[in-house]
């Protein structure tokens, strides 16, 4: 029996084989893309993330550098402000000589008989606080050091600092504190409209070392409602001239509209002594508020201003 050749059947077999090969290749490509393609994509994603992180790190470094420069600039400005304020006060003195009291118009030998001092200890004033100021004391023994530490911890009346409101300015009769920065809060003898302040130091010719580098230079006067008042009234920043007279008077730069009985004296610098600063005498001048009763020495009050 003879069979005839069927071309359609042969073509069908070839087509099936071709389709099978193509489908196999496509399936293989899908499997390859499934297992290999995502890794390459992830690697690309990680590369982009690393780039973004590097850019952010660089930006943060620039911000930190600018912040440091800004902090340094602010510190420099803060250091220069007291000197600028003192210079402004001297310029105002020069422009308005007729409206200001000249320190040369007073007799240094009889100063306390010409102007009332409301920070005088013998009249009832006292130093009640010195903040973080550390007294400069030369201890002759370890026992003396221990006694001084105990006294400082137990006594808040600051006996050493009371020298700045006590009559007598012989060499050594001063309040000495370590470094060039310190402060003292004075309880005045009454509520006072403050108009001026006087600072006194010994002249060089009676100093044992023949120089007064420990004399205060820049200082500030503030009025307080109470001891820890966070918003004191700034009466001004002044500069003591070591080449001037021993007692130097300064009008307040920013007069207050009300009286104060707590005054804080802040010393910012001295005339070059790196070990200690000596404050001999601080006087507060002005007018006693009408109706204010002078405080008696030893009075135990709540340290608030007694305003009418």
Tab-separated table of C-alpha atoms in Angstrom:
chain	number	residue	atom	x	y	z
A	1	UNK	CA	0.000	0.000	0.000
A	2	UNK	CA	1.520	3.329	-0.993
A	3	UNK	CA	1.279	6.502	1.162
A	4	UNK	CA	1.222	9.960	-0.354
A	5	UNK	CA	3.514	12.737	0.986
A	6	UNK	CA	1.570	15.439	2.892
A	7	UNK	CA	3.425	18.829	2.879
A	8	UNK	CA	0.959	20.359	5.401
A	9	UNK	CA	1.981	17.845	8.077
A	10	UNK	CA	5.687	18.574	7.671
A	11	UNK	CA	5.119	22.310	7.852
A	12	UNK	CA	3.005	21.830	10.949
A	13	UNK	CA	5.819	19.946	12.700
A	14	UNK	CA	8.407	22.629	11.816
A	15	UNK	CA	6.066	25.378	13.062
A	16	UNK	CA	5.503	23.525	16.335
A	17	UNK	CA	9.229	23.181	16.830
A	18	UNK	CA	9.738	26.898	16.129
A	19	UNK	CA	7.000	27.909	18.543
A	20	UNK	CA	8.429	25.630	21.230
A	21	UNK	CA	11.911	27.130	20.843
A	22	UNK	CA	10.581	30.696	20.936
A	23	UNK	CA	8.450	30.008	24.018
A	24	UNK	CA	11.403	28.332	25.718
A	25	UNK	CA	13.616	31.347	25.008
A	26	UNK	CA	10.974	33.752	26.281
A	27	UNK	CA	10.490	31.696	29.440
A	28	UNK	CA	14.216	31.587	29.983
A	29	UNK	CA	14.469	35.355	29.582
A	30	UNK	CA	11.654	35.836	32.082
A	31	UNK	CA	13.413	33.561	34.585
A	32	UNK	CA	16.686	35.441	34.035
A	33	UNK	CA	15.025	38.808	34.487
A	34	UNK	CA	13.269	37.541	37.603
A	35	UNK	CA	16.468	36.444	39.338
A	36	UNK	CA	19.115	38.758	37.860
A	37	UNK	CA	17.295	41.942	36.835
A	38	UNK	CA	16.124	43.038	40.351
A	39	UNK	CA	19.692	42.835	41.700
A	40	UNK	CA	20.908	45.259	39.063
A	41	UNK	CA	17.914	47.511	39.805
A	42	UNK	CA	18.635	47.374	43.551
A	43	UNK	CA	22.278	48.171	42.932
A	44	UNK	CA	21.189	51.206	40.947
A	45	UNK	CA	18.792	52.249	43.711
A	46	UNK	CA	21.520	51.884	46.370
A	47	UNK	CA	23.865	53.989	44.260
A	48	UNK	CA	21.252	56.765	44.108
A	49	UNK	CA	20.675	56.553	47.877
A	50	UNK	CA	24.417	56.754	48.580
A	51	UNK	CA	24.639	59.848	46.395
A	52	UNK	CA	21.743	61.520	48.210
A	53	UNK	CA	23.278	60.667	51.630
A	54	UNK	CA	26.627	62.113	50.539
A	55	UNK	CA	24.920	65.309	49.419
A	56	UNK	CA	23.045	65.594	52.731
A	57	UNK	CA	26.240	64.967	54.721
A	58	UNK	CA	28.047	67.659	52.767
A	59	UNK	CA	25.159	70.068	53.369
A	60	UNK	CA	25.122	69.341	57.120
A	61	UNK	CA	28.878	69.921	57.296
A	62	UNK	CA	28.433	73.328	55.669
A	63	UNK	CA	25.630	74.180	58.103
A	64	UNK	CA	27.817	73.177	61.083
A	65	UNK	CA	30.708	75.303	59.830
A	66	UNK	CA	28.418	78.300	59.382
A	67	UNK	CA	26.948	77.712	62.861
A	68	UNK	CA	30.425	77.666	64.412
A	69	UNK	CA	31.366	80.871	62.606
A	70	UNK	CA	28.148	82.493	63.815
A	71	UNK	CA	28.837	81.412	67.412
A	72	UNK	CA	32.365	82.824	67.252
A	73	UNK	CA	31.050	86.084	65.840
A	74	UNK	CA	28.379	86.344	68.566
A	75	UNK	CA	31.002	85.701	71.249
A	76	UNK	CA	33.216	88.418	69.791
A	77	UNK	CA	30.307	90.870	69.688
A	78	UNK	CA	29.320	90.023	73.286
A	79	UNK	CA	32.883	90.695	74.428
A	80	UNK	CA	32.983	94.029	72.614
A	81	UNK	CA	29.565	95.310	73.765
A	82	UNK	CA	30.664	96.577	77.223
A	83	UNK	CA	33.539	98.519	75.659
A	84	UNK	CA	31.207	99.994	73.039
A	85	UNK	CA	28.702	101.029	75.724
A	86	UNK	CA	31.455	102.664	77.770
A	87	UNK	CA	32.748	104.504	74.702
A	88	UNK	CA	29.217	105.715	73.953
A	89	UNK	CA	28.963	107.044	77.493
A	90	UNK	CA	32.232	108.947	77.137
A	91	UNK	CA	31.074	110.391	73.811
A	92	UNK	CA	27.837	111.575	75.397
A	93	UNK	CA	29.807	113.156	78.223
A	94	UNK	CA	31.872	115.052	75.674
A	95	UNK	CA	28.819	116.226	73.722
A	96	UNK	CA	26.796	117.301	76.777
A	97	UNK	CA	29.300	118.646	79.301
A	98	UNK	CA	26.859	121.177	80.730
A	99	UNK	CA	24.293	118.515	81.615
A	100	UNK	CA	26.655	116.107	83.335
A	101	UNK	CA	28.428	116.221	86.671
A	102	UNK	CA	32.170	116.347	86.353
A	103	UNK	CA	34.082	114.139	88.772
A	104	UNK	CA	36.686	116.872	88.987
A	105	UNK	CA	34.185	119.226	90.651
A	106	UNK	CA	34.282	117.187	93.863
A	107	UNK	CA	36.928	117.227	96.544
A	108	UNK	CA	38.300	113.679	96.712
A	109	UNK	CA	39.451	114.193	100.285
A	110	UNK	CA	35.892	114.970	101.470
A	111	UNK	CA	33.833	113.181	98.826
A	112	UNK	CA	31.323	111.577	101.186
A	113	UNK	CA	30.319	114.968	102.590
A	114	UNK	CA	29.335	116.279	99.151
A	115	UNK	CA	27.112	113.475	97.781
A	116	UNK	CA	24.768	111.087	99.578
A	117	UNK	CA	25.830	107.439	99.328
A	118	UNK	CA	22.890	105.034	99.595
A	119	UNK	CA	25.196	101.991	99.521
A	120	UNK	CA	27.010	102.886	102.760
A	121	UNK	CA	27.231	99.991	105.208
A	122	UNK	CA	27.291	102.178	108.307
A	123	UNK	CA	23.966	103.686	107.185
A	124	UNK	CA	22.281	100.294	106.782
A	125	UNK	CA	23.315	98.956	103.371
A	126	UNK	CA	24.908	95.552	102.917
A	127	UNK	CA	26.089	93.124	100.232
A	128	UNK	CA	23.684	90.180	100.066
A	129	UNK	CA	24.992	88.133	97.156
A	130	UNK	CA	28.061	87.725	94.962
A	131	UNK	CA	26.767	85.137	92.477
A	132	UNK	CA	29.467	82.753	91.296
A	133	UNK	CA	32.308	85.133	92.140
A	134	UNK	CA	35.213	83.452	93.946
A	135	UNK	CA	37.122	85.526	96.479
A	136	UNK	CA	40.871	85.782	96.109
A	137	UNK	CA	42.398	84.909	99.454
A	138	UNK	CA	45.949	83.858	100.288
A	139	UNK	CA	45.646	81.070	102.859
A	140	UNK	CA	48.417	80.672	105.402
A	141	UNK	CA	47.329	77.120	106.259
A	142	UNK	CA	44.933	74.378	105.197
A	143	UNK	CA	42.841	75.104	108.292
A	144	UNK	CA	42.304	78.665	107.101
A	145	UNK	CA	41.185	77.386	103.715
A	146	UNK	CA	38.671	74.974	105.287
A	147	UNK	CA	37.275	77.699	107.536
A	148	UNK	CA	36.853	80.044	104.584
A	149	UNK	CA	35.028	77.371	102.548
A	150	UNK	CA	32.665	76.632	105.437
A	151	UNK	CA	32.017	80.336	105.965
A	152	UNK	CA	31.277	80.826	102.263
A	153	UNK	CA	28.793	77.953	102.253
A	154	UNK	CA	26.981	78.887	105.451
A	155	UNK	CA	27.001	82.678	105.190
A	156	UNK	CA	25.183	84.437	102.344
A	157	UNK	CA	25.876	87.926	103.655
A	158	UNK	CA	29.274	88.046	101.887
A	159	UNK	CA	31.414	89.549	104.621
A	160	UNK	CA	34.412	89.965	102.331
A	161	UNK	CA	32.416	91.797	99.671
A	162	UNK	CA	31.057	94.255	102.250
A	163	UNK	CA	34.431	96.007	101.955
A	164	UNK	CA	33.141	97.771	98.835
A	165	UNK	CA	30.503	99.652	100.885
A	166	UNK	CA	32.667	100.303	103.927
A	167	UNK	CA	34.547	103.579	104.539
A	168	UNK	CA	38.299	103.213	104.327
A	169	UNK	CA	40.390	102.730	101.218
A	170	UNK	CA	43.915	102.039	102.385
A	171	UNK	CA	45.926	99.502	100.352
A	172	UNK	CA	44.384	96.089	100.911
A	173	UNK	CA	41.051	97.362	102.258
A	174	UNK	CA	39.177	96.028	99.244
A	175	UNK	CA	37.173	93.101	97.979
A	176	UNK	CA	39.489	90.911	95.916
A	177	UNK	CA	38.106	88.179	93.673
A	178	UNK	CA	39.731	85.737	91.286
A	179	UNK	CA	40.053	86.671	87.636
A	180	UNK	CA	38.639	89.783	86.014
A	181	UNK	CA	34.886	89.094	86.178
A	182	UNK	CA	32.712	89.261	89.268
A	183	UNK	CA	29.503	90.694	90.683
A	184	UNK	CA	27.969	91.882	93.938
A	185	UNK	CA	24.348	92.639	94.805
A	186	UNK	CA	23.929	95.516	97.278
A	187	UNK	CA	20.885	96.069	99.485
A	188	UNK	CA	20.637	99.871	99.661
A	189	UNK	CA	19.578	101.694	102.812
A	190	UNK	CA	16.219	102.488	101.147
A	191	UNK	CA	14.376	102.648	97.848
A	192	UNK	CA	16.322	105.052	95.657
A	193	UNK	CA	15.866	106.742	92.298
A	194	UNK	CA	19.404	106.076	91.119
A	195	UNK	CA	21.070	108.920	89.220
A	196	UNK	CA	24.759	108.091	89.467
A	197	UNK	CA	27.449	105.739	90.692
A	198	UNK	CA	30.999	106.303	91.956
A	199	UNK	CA	33.816	103.780	91.819
A	200	UNK	CA	36.972	104.196	93.878
A	201	UNK	CA	40.413	102.605	93.760
A	202	UNK	CA	43.725	103.523	95.356
A	203	UNK	CA	46.124	105.651	93.261
A	204	UNK	CA	49.344	104.053	91.997
A	205	UNK	CA	51.631	106.122	94.257
A	206	UNK	CA	50.299	104.498	97.447
A	207	UNK	CA	50.138	100.984	95.992
A	208	UNK	CA	52.922	98.699	97.313
A	209	UNK	CA	53.599	97.589	93.721
A	210	UNK	CA	53.373	101.153	92.321
A	211	UNK	CA	50.771	100.006	89.814
A	212	UNK	CA	47.009	99.299	89.841
A	213	UNK	CA	46.493	96.666	87.167
A	214	UNK	CA	43.958	95.002	89.496
A	215	UNK	CA	41.637	98.033	89.305
A	216	UNK	CA	38.254	97.395	87.628
A	217	UNK	CA	37.902	98.685	84.095
A	218	UNK	CA	34.489	97.942	82.528
A	219	UNK	CA	31.565	97.580	84.916
A	220	UNK	CA	27.770	97.625	84.754
A	221	UNK	CA	25.056	98.745	87.179
A	222	UNK	CA	21.658	96.994	87.311
A	223	UNK	CA	18.516	97.531	89.372
A	224	UNK	CA	16.704	94.451	90.713
A	225	UNK	CA	13.170	93.908	91.948
A	226	UNK	CA	14.415	90.931	93.957
A	227	UNK	CA	17.627	88.938	94.276
A	228	UNK	CA	17.032	86.509	91.369
A	229	UNK	CA	15.259	89.038	89.126
A	230	UNK	CA	15.651	87.702	85.538
A	231	UNK	CA	14.879	91.104	83.965
A	232	UNK	CA	16.971	93.722	85.760
A	233	UNK	CA	17.016	97.376	84.762
A	234	UNK	CA	20.267	98.289	83.009
A	235	UNK	CA	21.562	101.639	84.260
A	236	UNK	CA	24.541	101.477	81.906
A	237	UNK	CA	28.078	100.193	81.387
A	238	UNK	CA	31.003	102.397	82.413
A	239	UNK	CA	34.788	102.453	82.274
A	240	UNK	CA	37.006	103.315	85.222
A	241	UNK	CA	40.100	105.247	84.113
A	242	UNK	CA	43.177	104.061	85.979
A	243	UNK	CA	44.964	107.275	85.015
A	244	UNK	CA	42.136	109.415	86.390
A	245	UNK	CA	41.247	110.426	89.931
A	246	UNK	CA	40.871	107.709	92.589
A	247	UNK	CA	37.124	108.415	92.909
A	248	UNK	CA	35.299	108.632	89.582
A	249	UNK	CA	31.626	109.568	89.235
A	250	UNK	CA	29.327	108.395	86.410
A	251	UNK	CA	25.794	109.499	85.602
A	252	UNK	CA	23.515	106.576	84.785
A	253	UNK	CA	22.996	106.142	81.054
A	254	UNK	CA	19.465	104.748	81.316
A	255	UNK	CA	17.561	106.340	84.236
A	256	UNK	CA	14.691	104.345	85.701
A	257	UNK	CA	11.187	105.647	86.265
A	258	UNK	CA	10.973	103.941	89.659
A	259	UNK	CA	13.198	103.386	92.641
A	260	UNK	CA	15.237	100.305	93.502
A	261	UNK	CA	16.711	99.082	96.747
A	262	UNK	CA	18.700	96.243	95.175
A	263	UNK	CA	21.631	97.169	92.960
A	264	UNK	CA	23.905	94.684	91.225
A	265	UNK	CA	27.433	95.723	90.277
A	266	UNK	CA	28.964	93.548	87.539
A	267	UNK	CA	32.694	93.797	86.786
A	268	UNK	CA	33.626	92.712	83.261
A	269	UNK	CA	37.364	93.398	83.144
A	270	UNK	CA	40.331	94.945	84.918
A	271	UNK	CA	43.472	96.772	83.795
A	272	UNK	CA	45.591	93.724	83.046
A	273	UNK	CA	45.935	91.662	86.225
A	274	UNK	CA	45.316	88.033	85.258
A	275	UNK	CA	45.141	86.723	88.843
A	276	UNK	CA	42.636	88.902	90.667
A	277	UNK	CA	40.627	92.144	90.680
A	278	UNK	CA	40.255	94.554	93.616
A	279	UNK	CA	37.157	96.687	94.200
A	280	UNK	CA	37.722	99.279	96.937
A	281	UNK	CA	34.511	101.273	97.124
A	282	UNK	CA	31.198	101.522	95.283
A	283	UNK	CA	28.833	104.422	95.970
A	284	UNK	CA	25.254	104.678	94.713
A	285	UNK	CA	23.822	108.202	94.363
A	286	UNK	CA	20.301	109.467	93.762
A	287	UNK	CA	17.179	110.479	95.649
A	288	UNK	CA	15.368	108.527	98.324
A	289	UNK	CA	11.820	107.701	97.202
A	290	UNK	CA	9.238	109.717	99.147
A	291	UNK	CA	7.783	107.614	101.918
A	292	UNK	CA	10.582	105.038	101.777
A	293	UNK	CA	11.932	104.159	105.206
A	294	UNK	CA	15.677	103.580	105.439
A	295	UNK	CA	16.464	99.972	106.309
A	296	UNK	CA	18.137	99.174	109.585
A	297	UNK	CA	21.290	97.089	109.687
A	298	UNK	CA	20.471	93.449	110.329
A	299	UNK	CA	16.879	93.685	109.177
A	300	UNK	CA	15.576	90.365	107.905
A	301	UNK	CA	13.313	91.122	104.938
A	302	UNK	CA	12.174	89.366	101.802
A	303	UNK	CA	14.485	91.363	99.519
A	304	UNK	CA	11.671	92.915	97.437
A	305	UNK	CA	11.594	96.551	96.346
A	306	UNK	CA	9.503	98.696	98.614
A	307	UNK	CA	7.890	100.920	95.999
A	308	UNK	CA	5.001	103.118	96.823
